[in-house]
Structure formats: structure tokens, C-alpha cells
Amino acid sequence: MRPRRKEQEPSLESQLRLAQRRGSRRLKLCDKGGSSESRRKRRALVEQEIYGQMEHIPTKYYKLLGEVASLRASRGVKSEQAARTPVLRTFEVDGIRRDLEESNRKVKRLDEALRERDHTIAQVEVKKKAAMNTRCQMDEEYAELVKI
């Protein structure tokens, strides 16, 4: 009987690639058919799933940074330097995350403004057509009155 090998946890890079493949495959499925409302809902679900998967990445990242710091410490790197390096990188990650959240909020605001603008344009078009129809009717009535 062979001894069982301890199952290795997939690397962070392989997890990222897998999440990207899953996400791109699901996004392709979202673009096929259906009403725009259902496509929008499906896209929102896909985004939620992707962000849910992305939440696991920082945990793995922090775990790896801790391992790197302990390896550096065991190799004789000064403890200050071993501890300081991961802190700088985690700060950068947090900054990038804040930037991403801010840009997502900005996108939502712009999307709302665009929807409002499109709605206003549609209302103006309807009113314009109604005015044109009224004018045509009035012209026809005037022409009939002139004939009498």
C-alpha cells in the first residue's frame, strides 16, 4: 500500500487563473440572450461571485507574507527589515483596494447619471412626437376649414 501524499494547497497564482477562467466563462454566458434586465442581474451575480473569490486572496497573501518574514528571519535577515517589508506591501494592497472601491463607486454614479440622461432623452422624444402629431392634426383641420 502506498502512503498517501499530503494534498498540496493550490498556489495563489493557480487559484487566480482558475477564478479568471471561471469568471470569463460565466461572463460569456451572461451576454447570451435574454432581456437586458436578466442579463444585468446575471452580471451582478457574476460580479458578486468574483468579488467573493477575491476576498480569499488577501488572506492567502497575508499568510504567504508571514511565511516570507519567518523565512527571512531564519536566514539571518534583521528582524526589523523582515517585519517591515510585508507591512509596506500590505499597505500598498490596501491602498489599491481603496482605489478600486472608489472607482467602483464612481462608475455607479456615472452609470446612474447616464440612465437618467437616457430616460430624459426618451421623454423629450415622446413629447416631440406628440407635438408633431398635434401640429399635423391642426394643419389638417385648418385646411378643411379653409375649403369650407
Short mmCIF file of N, CA and C in Angstrom, two decimals, residues 60-70 86:
data_model
loop_
_atom_site.label_atom_id
_atom_site.label_comp_id
_atom_site.label_asym_id
_atom_site.label_seq_id
_atom_site.Cartn_x
_atom_site.Cartn_y
_atom_site.Cartn_z
N LYS A 60 -4.74 34.63 1.78
CA LYS A 60 -3.60 33.83 1.32
C LYS A 60 -2.34 34.69 1.25
N TYR A 61 -2.51 35.92 0.77
CA TYR A 61 -1.39 36.83 0.61
C TYR A 61 -0.75 37.12 1.97
N TYR A 62 -1.57 37.43 2.97
CA TYR A 62 -1.04 37.72 4.30
C TYR A 62 -0.35 36.49 4.89
N LYS A 63 -0.92 35.32 4.64
CA LYS A 63 -0.33 34.08 5.12
C LYS A 63 1.06 33.89 4.49
N LEU A 64 1.14 34.11 3.18
CA LEU A 64 2.43 33.97 2.50
C LEU A 64 3.43 35.01 2.98
N LEU A 65 2.96 36.23 3.22
CA LEU A 65 3.87 37.26 3.72
C LEU A 65 4.43 36.88 5.08
N GLY A 66 3.60 36.28 5.92
CA GLY A 66 4.08 35.82 7.22
C GLY A 66 5.14 34.75 7.07
N GLU A 67 4.92 33.83 6.13
CA GLU A 67 5.91 32.78 5.88
C GLU A 67 7.21 33.38 5.36
N VAL A 68 7.10 34.36 4.46
CA VAL A 68 8.30 35.01 3.92
C VAL A 68 9.07 35.70 5.04
N ALA A 69 8.35 36.39 5.92
CA ALA A 69 9.01 37.08 7.03
C ALA A 69 9.71 36.08 7.94
N SER A 70 9.06 34.94 8.22
CA SER A 70 9.71 33.95 9.09
C SER A 70 10.92 33.32 8.40
N PRO A 86 6.82 43.21 4.71
CA PRO A 86 5.42 42.84 4.47
C PRO A 86 4.44 43.96 4.80
#
